[in-house]
């Protein structure tokens, strides 16, 4: 069973002409008991096909909200979102999502969890299981194919969640702090796994994190967001060579990038602090 | 009385388990080994001790033996009950009412719980009504059931169904509402059509709640059985207790109570064992 996870030739053709994701003037306002909260304020960015973009920012700055909106999960928004050239209204199977919590179906084994997507898209159980078994091997969980999620560690559960999202061969993969709940060691391993995986699947990836190190290690480009309301402060291109691993974190080029990012974040923190002082 | 017996039996068994677990943790100390042996010994002696004391008190002359017969008399009454063949027809009649009522009430409860849990419009229509009817003890419906159904089986089933339905409905309703939104979002992202969400995610997500509701309903079905048979019947364990009471056969009354306690205890344990298989992923 050959998993044609890379984009088909036709899409490569159109890819040259259009970004995989176009977000223009995205604003999201929530109505709450204490009035309206502007969660996201006129955010615009493009993601090229096959690009790996990280959105980094403090807690509550609207990272999840932006990602959910691209996924078609958050309904009311202003502005325009195009995925592969088409406006987004509802979830679509060529856009995969990995959430901060694994959200595995507890009543399904690892294999059935991963096979769920293909089955929903009309594949036979045999086909779906074949796809699942390939992905199980890819994320290194062969021994646990028949295990139930509650018997797996957090890192293993998140690997299953990634495999499950990949089973529908998404053109776009959205990841919302998928390693946020893991310990530092496991997180480094997962980052390396993801980098290796990414070289094989060639999907466009938008990865949300509050960890600036994680963002630089993984991304081609980092979007730094600020809180209250959420805006994009700066785009930082990460020109570190690939294939990459988390050991890149000790190289001078990495450190100077990180300094750039931290400067932006510190300036913004100072500005926010002075502003709240003035209130 | 039936309730007290059940509670006592459950408490006794769970207390025994607690002790076993606690001593198990400290098993390395010889002191605790001795303590555990003592506990087992005391546990084994508990019932014989209690029954012996009862026999002594009954026969001591300080109490009226007709109203407080010794265990030997109770045992004789139970044996006679079984030998006469009435025990099995009583047992069958009661079990039929409980199981049929449980199945109908449980099925209706699950069906309507899923509907009200899943569809806000149906919930707005039915939930206020159900919330008003639910707290009324089923026993309070005996008079009107007699008016409606006379002494027929339908009236008895009605009472059991009534009692079972509301418990199962409420737990199913809550279970459906509490299904993890994250699972639904994950399913949506994987291409699960909304109309398939019920069978793929919601029912299974609610299953643990439904099972808890059904387990509670097992005991409720026995409570309502008591009301149903006291309201007038021609066979049944509680009916036999009532007849014996009228004939001042206190031994038979106590034998009936013991039988009822034992049956509902067994039913509860069977369902608990079944429940572990229903929620297979735990
Ligand atoms: N459904 C909602 N209703 C009201 N306010 C919301 C809702 N969802 C998010 N918000 C608000 O929008 C803002 C952004 O939330 P969001 O979850 O996107 O932040 P985040 O950057 O993902 O944070 P974290 O790093 O903690 O996950 C927050 O102020 C939050 O309170
Ligand atoms: Mg978030």
Coordinates of C-alpha atoms and ligand atoms in Angstrom, one line a residue:
Chain A
X1 CA 0.0 0.0 0.0
X2 CA 1.6 3.1 -1.2
X3 CA 0.7 6.2 0.8
X4 CA 0.7 9.0 -1.7
X5 CA 1.0 11.6 1.0
X6 CA 2.8 14.1 -1.3
X7 CA 0.7 16.5 -3.3
X8 CA -0.3 15.2 -6.7
X9 CA 1.3 16.7 -9.8
X10 CA -1.8 18.7 -10.6
X11 CA -1.7 20.5 -7.2
X12 CA 2.0 21.2 -7.7
X13 CA 1.0 23.0 -10.8
X14 CA -1.6 25.2 -9.1
X15 CA 0.6 25.5 -6.1
X16 CA 3.0 27.7 -8.1
X17 CA 0.2 30.1 -8.7
X18 CA -1.5 30.3 -5.3
X19 CA -0.6 30.0 -1.6
X20 CA -1.9 27.0 0.4
X21 CA -3.5 29.3 2.9
X22 CA -4.4 32.9 2.6
X23 CA -5.6 34.8 5.6
X24 CA -6.6 38.4 5.0
X25 CA -7.9 40.8 7.6
X26 CA -9.1 38.2 9.9
X27 CA -10.9 39.6 13.0
X28 CA -12.7 37.5 15.6
X29 CA -14.9 39.0 18.3
X30 CA -16.4 37.0 21.1
X31 CA -19.6 38.1 22.9
X32 CA -19.2 37.4 26.5
X33 CA -21.1 38.4 29.7
X34 CA -18.6 41.2 30.3
X35 CA -19.0 42.6 26.8
X36 CA -17.2 41.9 23.5
X37 CA -13.7 40.5 23.5
X38 CA -11.6 41.2 20.4
X39 CA -9.7 37.9 20.3
X40 CA -8.0 38.5 16.9
X41 CA -7.5 41.9 15.3
X42 CA -7.0 42.2 11.5
X43 CA -4.5 39.3 11.1
X44 CA -3.2 38.7 7.6
X45 CA -0.6 36.1 6.4
X46 CA -0.1 33.6 3.6
X47 CA 1.4 30.2 3.8
X48 CA 3.1 28.7 0.7
X49 CA 2.5 25.1 -0.3
X50 CA 4.7 22.8 1.6
X51 CA 5.8 25.5 4.0
X52 CA 6.1 25.0 7.7
X53 CA 4.9 28.0 9.6
X54 CA 4.9 28.4 13.3
X55 CA 2.6 30.9 15.1
X56 CA 4.2 31.8 18.4
X57 CA 2.7 34.0 21.1
X58 CA 1.7 34.3 24.7
X59 CA -1.2 32.4 26.2
X60 CA -4.6 33.9 25.3
X61 CA -3.3 35.8 22.2
X62 CA -5.7 34.0 19.9
X63 CA -3.5 31.3 18.4
X64 CA -6.0 28.6 18.8
X65 CA -8.8 30.8 17.6
X66 CA -6.9 31.6 14.4
X67 CA -6.1 27.9 13.8
X68 CA -9.7 26.8 14.5
X69 CA -11.0 29.3 12.1
X70 CA -8.6 28.0 9.4
X71 CA -9.9 24.5 10.2
X72 CA -13.5 25.7 9.8
X73 CA -14.4 25.1 13.4
X74 CA -14.9 28.6 14.6
X75 CA -17.8 30.1 12.8
X76 CA -18.2 33.8 13.1
X77 CA -15.3 35.8 11.8
X78 CA -14.6 38.9 9.6
X79 CA -12.1 38.9 6.8
X80 CA -11.3 36.1 4.4
X81 CA -9.7 32.7 4.7
X82 CA -8.8 30.7 1.6
X83 CA -7.4 27.2 1.8
X84 CA -6.2 25.9 -1.5
X85 CA -8.0 28.8 -3.1
X86 CA -11.4 28.0 -1.6
X87 CA -13.1 29.9 1.2
X88 CA -13.5 28.0 4.4
X89 CA -16.9 27.5 6.1
X90 CA -16.7 24.1 7.7
X91 CA -14.1 21.3 8.3
X92 CA -12.8 19.7 5.2
X93 CA -11.0 16.3 5.0
X94 CA -7.9 17.7 3.2
X95 CA -7.2 19.9 6.2
X96 CA -6.0 17.9 9.2
X97 CA -5.8 19.0 12.8
X98 CA -3.8 17.9 15.8
X99 CA -5.2 19.5 19.0
X100 CA -3.4 20.3 22.2
X101 CA -5.1 17.3 23.8
X102 CA -4.9 14.2 21.8
X103 CA -8.7 13.7 21.8
X104 CA -8.4 10.1 20.8
X105 CA -11.6 8.1 20.7
X106 CA -11.3 6.1 23.9
X107 CA -13.4 3.2 22.7
X108 CA -11.2 2.6 19.7
X109 CA -7.9 0.9 19.5
X110 CA -4.9 2.8 18.1
X111 CA -5.5 1.2 14.7
X112 CA -9.2 2.0 14.6
X113 CA -8.5 5.5 15.8
X114 CA -6.2 6.1 12.8
X115 CA -8.5 4.2 10.4
X116 CA -11.5 6.4 11.4
X117 CA -10.8 9.2 8.9
X118 CA -10.4 7.0 5.8
X119 CA -13.5 5.0 6.9
X120 CA -15.5 8.2 7.1
X121 CA -14.3 9.1 3.6
X122 CA -15.7 5.9 2.2
X123 CA -12.7 3.5 2.3
X124 CA -13.4 -0.1 3.1
X125 CA -12.3 -1.3 6.6
X126 CA -9.5 -3.4 5.0
X127 CA -8.2 -0.3 3.1
X128 CA -8.5 1.9 6.1
X129 CA -6.6 -0.6 8.3
X130 CA -3.9 -0.9 5.7
X131 CA -3.5 2.9 5.8
X132 CA -3.5 2.8 9.6
X133 CA -0.9 0.1 9.7
X134 CA 1.5 2.1 7.5
X135 CA 1.1 5.2 9.7
X136 CA 1.5 3.2 12.9
X137 CA 4.9 2.0 11.6
X138 CA 5.7 5.5 10.6
X139 CA 5.1 6.9 14.1
X140 CA 6.8 3.8 15.7
X141 CA 3.8 2.4 17.5
X142 CA 3.7 -1.1 16.0
X143 CA 3.6 -2.8 19.4
X144 CA 0.6 -0.7 20.4
X145 CA -1.6 -1.1 17.3
X146 CA -4.3 -2.9 19.3
X147 CA -3.9 -0.9 22.6
X148 CA -6.6 1.4 23.8
X149 CA -5.6 5.1 24.3
X150 CA -6.0 5.1 28.0
X151 CA -3.1 2.6 28.2
X152 CA -0.7 4.9 26.3
X153 CA 1.6 7.7 27.6
X154 CA 0.9 11.3 26.7
X155 CA 3.6 11.3 24.0
X156 CA 2.4 8.1 22.5
X157 CA -1.2 9.4 22.4
X158 CA -0.1 12.5 20.6
X159 CA 1.8 10.4 18.1
X160 CA -1.5 8.5 17.5
X161 CA -3.3 11.8 17.1
X162 CA -0.7 12.9 14.5
X163 CA -1.0 9.6 12.6
X164 CA -4.8 9.9 12.7
X165 CA -4.7 13.4 11.2
X166 CA -2.3 12.2 8.5
X167 CA -4.5 9.2 7.5
X168 CA -6.7 11.4 5.3
X169 CA -3.6 12.6 3.5
X170 CA -4.3 16.2 4.3
X171 CA -2.8 18.9 2.1
X172 CA -2.7 21.2 5.1
X173 CA -1.9 20.1 8.6
X174 CA -2.8 22.3 11.5
X175 CA -1.2 21.7 14.9
X176 CA -2.3 23.4 18.0
X177 CA 0.4 23.2 20.7
X178 CA 0.5 19.4 20.2
X179 CA 3.5 19.0 22.5
X180 CA 2.5 21.6 25.1
X181 CA 1.4 19.0 27.6
X182 CA 4.6 16.9 27.3
X183 CA 7.8 17.0 29.4
X184 CA 10.9 18.7 27.9
X185 CA 12.6 15.4 27.0
X186 CA 9.6 13.9 25.3
X187 CA 8.9 17.2 23.6
X188 CA 12.4 17.2 22.0
X189 CA 11.9 13.6 20.8
X190 CA 8.5 14.5 19.3
X191 CA 10.0 17.6 17.6
X192 CA 12.6 15.4 15.9
X193 CA 9.9 12.9 15.0
X194 CA 7.8 15.6 13.4
X195 CA 10.8 17.0 11.5
X196 CA 11.6 13.5 10.1
X197 CA 7.9 12.9 9.3
X198 CA 7.5 16.2 7.6
X199 CA 10.2 15.4 5.1
X200 CA 8.1 12.4 4.0
X201 CA 4.6 13.9 3.9
X202 CA 5.3 17.3 2.3
X203 CA 2.1 18.8 3.6
X204 CA 1.7 22.4 4.4
X205 CA 2.0 22.8 8.2
X206 CA 0.8 25.6 10.5
X207 CA 2.0 24.9 14.0
X208 CA 1.0 26.9 17.0
X209 CA 3.2 27.1 20.1
X210 CA 4.0 29.4 22.9
X211 CA 7.6 28.1 23.0
X212 CA 9.9 30.3 20.9
X213 CA 12.5 27.5 20.8
X214 CA 10.1 25.0 19.4
X215 CA 9.0 27.5 16.8
X216 CA 12.5 28.2 15.5
X217 CA 13.5 24.5 15.5
X218 CA 10.6 23.5 13.5
X219 CA 9.6 26.3 11.2
X220 CA 10.6 27.9 7.8
X221 CA 9.0 31.0 9.1
X222 CA 7.8 32.2 12.6
X223 CA 4.9 34.5 13.0
X224 CA 5.2 36.2 16.4
X225 CA 1.8 37.3 17.9
X226 CA 0.9 39.7 20.6
X227 CA -1.9 39.5 23.1
X228 CA -5.0 41.6 23.7
X229 CA -6.1 41.8 20.9
X230 CA -4.2 39.2 19.0
X231 CA -2.1 40.7 16.2
X232 CA 1.0 39.6 14.3
X233 CA 4.0 41.5 15.5
X234 CA 6.7 40.3 13.3
X235 CA 7.5 37.6 10.7
X236 CA 10.9 35.9 11.1
X237 CA 12.2 33.7 8.3
X238 CA 14.2 30.7 9.7
X239 CA 16.9 30.0 7.1
X240 CA 18.5 27.1 9.1
X241 CA 19.5 24.2 7.0
X242 CA 17.3 21.1 6.7
X243 CA 17.2 18.2 7.6
X244 CA 17.1 19.7 11.0
X245 CA 16.9 18.3 14.5
X246 CA 16.5 19.8 17.9
X247 CA 20.3 19.9 18.3
X248 CA 20.2 22.9 16.0
X249 CA 19.5 24.9 19.2
X250 CA 23.2 25.3 20.1
X251 CA 24.3 26.8 16.7
X252 CA 25.2 30.5 16.5
X253 CA 22.7 31.1 13.6
X254 CA 20.0 29.7 15.8
X255 CA 20.9 31.8 18.7
X256 CA 20.9 35.1 16.7
X257 CA 17.5 34.2 15.4
X258 CA 16.3 33.6 18.9
X259 CA 17.7 36.9 20.0
X260 CA 15.7 38.7 17.3
X261 CA 12.5 37.0 18.4
X262 CA 13.1 37.7 22.1
X263 CA 13.8 41.3 21.3
X264 CA 10.4 41.6 19.6
X265 CA 8.7 39.8 22.5
X266 CA 10.4 41.9 25.1
X267 CA 9.6 45.2 23.4
X268 CA 6.0 44.2 23.2
X269 CA 5.9 43.0 26.8
X270 CA 7.3 46.4 27.9
X271 CA 4.7 48.2 25.8
X272 CA 1.8 46.1 27.2
X273 CA 3.1 46.7 30.7
X274 CA 3.3 50.5 30.3
X275 CA -0.1 50.5 28.7
X276 CA -1.7 48.6 31.6
X277 CA 0.1 50.9 34.0
X278 CA -1.4 53.9 32.3
X279 CA -5.0 52.4 32.5
Chain B
X1 CA -36.8 -3.2 55.4
X2 CA -35.7 -4.5 52.0
X3 CA -33.7 -1.4 51.5
X4 CA -32.0 -1.8 54.8
X5 CA -31.1 -5.4 54.1
X6 CA -29.6 -4.4 50.7
X7 CA -27.7 -1.5 52.2
X8 CA -26.4 -3.6 55.0
X9 CA -25.2 -6.4 52.7
X10 CA -23.5 -3.9 50.4
X11 CA -21.8 -2.1 53.2
X12 CA -20.7 -5.4 54.7
X13 CA -19.1 -6.6 51.5
X14 CA -17.5 -3.3 50.6
X15 CA -16.1 -3.0 54.2
X16 CA -14.6 -6.4 53.8
X17 CA -13.0 -5.3 50.5
X18 CA -11.5 -2.2 52.1
X19 CA -9.9 -4.1 54.9
X20 CA -8.5 -6.6 52.4
X21 CA -7.0 -3.8 50.3
X22 CA -5.6 -2.0 53.3
X23 CA -3.9 -5.0 54.9
X24 CA -2.7 -6.1 51.4
X25 CA -0.6 -3.0 51.2
X26 CA 1.2 -3.7 54.5
X27 CA 1.4 -7.4 54.0
X28 CA 5.1 -7.5 54.7
X29 CA 4.7 -6.9 58.4
X30 CA 3.8 -10.1 60.3
X31 CA 1.6 -8.1 62.5
X32 CA -0.7 -7.2 59.6
X33 CA -0.8 -10.9 58.4
X34 CA -2.2 -11.8 61.8
X35 CA -4.6 -9.0 61.5
X36 CA -5.8 -10.1 58.1
X37 CA -6.4 -13.6 59.3
X38 CA -8.4 -12.3 62.2
X39 CA -10.5 -10.2 59.8
X40 CA -11.2 -13.2 57.6
X41 CA -12.1 -15.3 60.7
X42 CA -14.4 -12.5 62.1
X43 CA -16.0 -12.1 58.6
X44 CA -16.7 -15.8 58.4
X45 CA -18.2 -15.9 61.8
X46 CA -20.4 -12.8 61.3
X47 CA -23.5 -14.4 59.9
X48 CA -23.5 -17.6 62.0
X49 CA -23.0 -15.4 65.1
X50 CA -25.8 -13.1 64.1
X51 CA -28.2 -16.0 63.4
X52 CA -27.2 -17.8 66.6
X53 CA -27.9 -14.7 68.6
X54 CA -31.2 -14.2 66.9
X55 CA -32.2 -17.8 67.6
X56 CA -31.3 -17.4 71.3
X57 CA -33.2 -14.1 71.7
X58 CA -36.3 -15.5 70.0
X59 CA -36.3 -18.6 72.2
X60 CA -35.4 -16.8 75.4
X61 CA -39.0 -15.9 76.1
X62 CA -38.3 -12.2 76.4
X63 CA -39.9 -11.6 73.0
X64 CA -43.1 -12.8 71.4
X65 CA -42.1 -15.8 69.3
X66 CA -45.0 -15.4 66.9
X67 CA -43.9 -11.9 66.0
X68 CA -40.2 -12.6 66.2
X69 CA -39.7 -16.2 65.1
X70 CA -36.2 -17.8 65.3
X71 CA -34.2 -18.5 62.2
X72 CA -35.1 -22.2 62.3
X73 CA -38.8 -21.4 62.0
X74 CA -38.0 -19.0 59.1
X75 CA -36.0 -21.7 57.4
X76 CA -38.8 -24.2 57.8
X77 CA -41.3 -21.7 56.3
X78 CA -39.0 -21.1 53.4
X79 CA -38.6 -24.8 52.8
X80 CA -42.3 -25.3 52.9
X81 CA -42.7 -22.4 50.5
X82 CA -40.3 -24.1 48.0
X83 CA -41.8 -27.6 48.5
X84 CA -45.3 -26.3 47.8
X85 CA -44.2 -25.1 44.4
X86 CA -45.4 -21.6 45.1
X87 CA -41.9 -20.2 45.5
X88 CA -41.1 -20.7 41.9
X89 CA -44.3 -19.3 40.6
X90 CA -43.9 -16.3 42.9
X91 CA -40.3 -15.9 41.8
X92 CA -41.2 -16.1 38.1
X93 CA -44.0 -13.6 38.5
X94 CA -41.8 -11.1 40.2
X95 CA -38.8 -11.6 37.9
X96 CA -41.0 -11.2 34.9
X97 CA -42.3 -7.9 36.2
X98 CA -38.9 -6.6 37.0
X99 CA -37.1 -7.7 33.8
X100 CA -39.9 -6.7 31.4
X101 CA -40.4 -3.3 33.2
X102 CA -36.6 -2.8 33.2
X103 CA -36.2 -3.5 29.6
X104 CA -39.1 -1.4 28.4
X105 CA -38.3 1.5 30.8
X106 CA -34.6 1.3 30.0
X107 CA -35.2 1.2 26.2
X108 CA -37.6 4.2 26.4
X109 CA -35.2 6.0 28.7
X110 CA -32.2 5.6 26.4
X111 CA -34.2 6.5 23.3
X112 CA -35.7 9.7 24.8
X113 CA -32.5 10.6 26.6
X114 CA -30.6 10.5 23.3
X115 CA -33.3 12.6 21.6
X116 CA -33.5 15.3 24.3
X117 CA -29.7 15.2 24.8
X118 CA -29.0 15.7 21.1
X119 CA -31.8 17.9 19.9
X120 CA -32.4 21.1 21.8
X121 CA -35.9 21.5 20.4
X122 CA -37.0 18.1 21.6
X123 CA -35.4 18.9 25.0
X124 CA -37.3 22.2 25.3
X125 CA -40.5 20.3 24.6
X126 CA -40.0 17.3 26.9
X127 CA -37.5 18.1 29.6
X128 CA -39.7 20.5 31.7
X129 CA -42.4 17.8 31.8
X130 CA -39.9 15.1 32.7
X131 CA -38.3 17.2 35.4
X132 CA -41.7 17.8 37.0
X133 CA -42.7 14.1 36.9
X134 CA -39.4 12.6 37.8
X135 CA -39.2 13.5 41.5
X136 CA -42.7 12.0 42.3
X137 CA -42.0 8.7 44.0
X138 CA -43.4 5.9 41.8
X139 CA -45.2 4.5 44.8
X140 CA -47.4 7.6 44.8
X141 CA -48.8 6.5 41.5
X142 CA -50.3 3.3 43.0
X143 CA -53.8 4.7 43.6
X144 CA -54.1 6.0 40.1
X145 CA -52.6 2.9 38.6
X146 CA -55.3 0.9 40.3
X147 CA -57.9 3.2 38.9
X148 CA -56.5 2.9 35.4
X149 CA -55.4 -0.7 35.2
X150 CA -57.2 -2.4 38.0
X151 CA -55.2 -5.4 39.3
X152 CA -53.9 -6.3 35.8
X153 CA -50.2 -7.0 34.9
X154 CA -50.2 -3.9 32.8
X155 CA -50.5 -1.7 35.9
X156 CA -47.6 -3.4 37.6
X157 CA -45.5 -3.1 34.5
X158 CA -46.5 0.6 34.3
X159 CA -45.1 1.2 37.8
X160 CA -41.8 -0.5 37.1
X161 CA -41.4 1.1 33.7
X162 CA -42.2 4.5 35.3
X163 CA -39.5 4.1 38.0
X164 CA -36.8 2.9 35.6
X165 CA -37.6 5.3 32.8
X166 CA -36.8 8.6 34.5
X167 CA -33.5 7.4 35.9
X168 CA -32.3 6.0 32.6
X169 CA -33.6 9.0 30.7
X170 CA -31.8 11.5 32.9
X171 CA -28.5 9.7 32.9
X172 CA -28.6 9.3 29.1
X173 CA -29.6 12.9 28.6
X174 CA -26.7 14.1 30.8
X175 CA -24.3 11.6 29.1
X176 CA -25.2 12.8 25.6
X177 CA -24.7 16.4 26.7
X178 CA -21.4 15.7 28.4
X179 CA -19.8 14.0 25.4
X180 CA -16.4 15.6 25.1
X181 CA -16.6 18.5 22.6
X182 CA -13.0 17.8 21.7
X183 CA -13.9 14.4 20.4
X184 CA -16.7 15.8 18.3
X185 CA -14.3 18.4 16.8
X186 CA -11.7 15.7 16.2
X187 CA -14.3 13.6 14.4
X188 CA -15.4 16.6 12.3
X189 CA -11.9 17.3 11.3
X190 CA -11.6 13.7 10.1
X191 CA -14.5 14.0 7.8
X192 CA -17.3 12.5 10.0
X193 CA -20.6 13.7 8.6
X194 CA -22.8 15.4 11.2
X195 CA -25.6 12.9 10.7
X196 CA -23.2 10.0 11.5
X197 CA -21.9 11.8 14.7
X198 CA -24.6 10.1 16.8
X199 CA -23.6 6.6 16.0
X200 CA -19.9 7.2 15.7
X201 CA -19.2 9.4 18.7
X202 CA -22.2 10.5 20.8
X203 CA -23.7 7.1 21.7
X204 CA -20.3 5.7 22.7
X205 CA -19.3 8.8 24.6
X206 CA -22.5 8.6 26.6
X207 CA -22.3 4.9 27.2
X208 CA -20.6 5.1 30.6
X209 CA -23.3 7.4 31.8
X210 CA -26.1 5.2 30.4
X211 CA -24.6 2.2 32.1
X212 CA -24.5 4.0 35.5
X213 CA -28.2 5.0 35.0
X214 CA -29.2 1.4 34.1
X215 CA -27.4 0.1 37.2
X216 CA -29.3 2.5 39.5
X217 CA -32.4 1.5 37.7
X218 CA -31.9 -2.1 38.7
X219 CA -32.5 -1.3 42.3
X220 CA -35.3 1.1 41.5
X221 CA -37.1 -1.6 39.5
X222 CA -37.1 -3.7 42.7
X223 CA -38.4 -0.8 44.8
X224 CA -41.2 -0.3 42.4
X225 CA -41.9 -4.0 42.2
X226 CA -42.7 -3.8 45.9
X227 CA -45.2 -1.0 45.4
X228 CA -46.7 -2.8 42.4
X229 CA -47.3 -6.1 44.2
X230 CA -48.5 -4.5 47.4
X231 CA -51.1 -2.8 45.3
X232 CA -52.7 -6.2 44.6
X233 CA -51.5 -9.2 42.8
X234 CA -52.1 -12.9 42.5
X235 CA -48.5 -14.1 42.7
X236 CA -45.1 -12.7 43.4
X237 CA -42.6 -12.6 46.2
X238 CA -43.9 -9.4 47.8
X239 CA -47.5 -10.6 47.3
X240 CA -46.6 -13.7 49.3
X241 CA -45.1 -11.6 52.0
X242 CA -48.3 -9.7 52.3
X243 CA -50.5 -12.8 52.4
X244 CA -48.3 -14.3 55.1
X245 CA -48.6 -11.1 57.1
X246 CA -52.4 -11.3 56.9
X247 CA -52.2 -14.9 58.2
X248 CA -49.7 -13.9 60.9
X249 CA -47.1 -16.3 59.4
X250 CA -44.1 -14.1 60.5
X251 CA -41.6 -16.8 59.5
X252 CA -42.9 -16.7 56.0
X253 CA -42.8 -12.9 56.0
X254 CA -39.1 -12.9 57.0
X255 CA -38.3 -15.6 54.5
X256 CA -39.9 -13.5 51.8
X257 CA -37.8 -10.5 52.8
X258 CA -34.6 -12.6 52.7
X259 CA -35.5 -13.9 49.3
X260 CA -36.2 -10.4 47.9
X261 CA -32.9 -9.1 49.4
X262 CA -31.0 -12.0 47.9
X263 CA -32.6 -11.6 44.4
X264 CA -32.0 -7.9 44.1
X265 CA -28.5 -8.4 45.5
X266 CA -27.7 -11.0 42.8
X267 CA -29.3 -8.8 40.1
X268 CA -27.2 -5.9 41.1
X269 CA -24.0 -7.9 41.1
X270 CA -24.8 -9.5 37.7
X271 CA -25.4 -6.1 36.2
X272 CA -22.2 -4.7 37.7
X273 CA -20.3 -7.6 36.0
X274 CA -22.2 -7.0 32.8
X275 CA -21.5 -3.2 32.9
X276 CA -17.7 -3.8 32.9
X277 CA -18.1 -5.7 29.6
X278 CA -20.4 -3.1 28.1
X279 CA -17.9 -0.3 28.6
X280 CA -15.2 -2.5 27.0
X281 CA -12.4 0.1 26.7
X282 CA -12.1 0.8 30.4
Ligands
LIG1 N1 -15.6 30.6 22.8 C1 -15.1 31.7 23.3 N2 -15.9 32.6 23.9 C2 -15.3 33.7 24.4 N3 -14.0 34.0 24.4 C3 -13.2 33.2 23.8 C4 -13.7 32.0 23.3 N4 -12.6 31.3 22.8 C5 -11.5 32.1 23.0 N5 -11.9 33.2 23.7 C6 -11.0 34.3 24.1 O1 -10.2 34.6 23.0 C7 -8.8 34.9 23.4 C8 -7.9 34.0 22.6 O2 -8.1 32.6 23.0 P1 -7.2 31.4 22.4 O3 -7.7 30.2 23.0 O4 -7.3 31.5 20.9 O5 -5.8 31.8 22.9 P2 -4.4 31.0 22.7 O6 -3.4 31.9 22.1 O7 -4.7 29.7 22.0 O8 -4.0 30.6 24.2 P3 -3.3 29.3 24.8 O9 -1.8 29.5 24.5 O10 -3.5 29.5 26.3 O11 -3.9 28.2 24.2 C9 -8.8 34.7 24.9 O12 -8.8 35.9 25.5 C10 -10.0 33.9 25.2 O13 -10.5 34.2 26.4
LIG2 MG1 -4.6 27.6 22.5

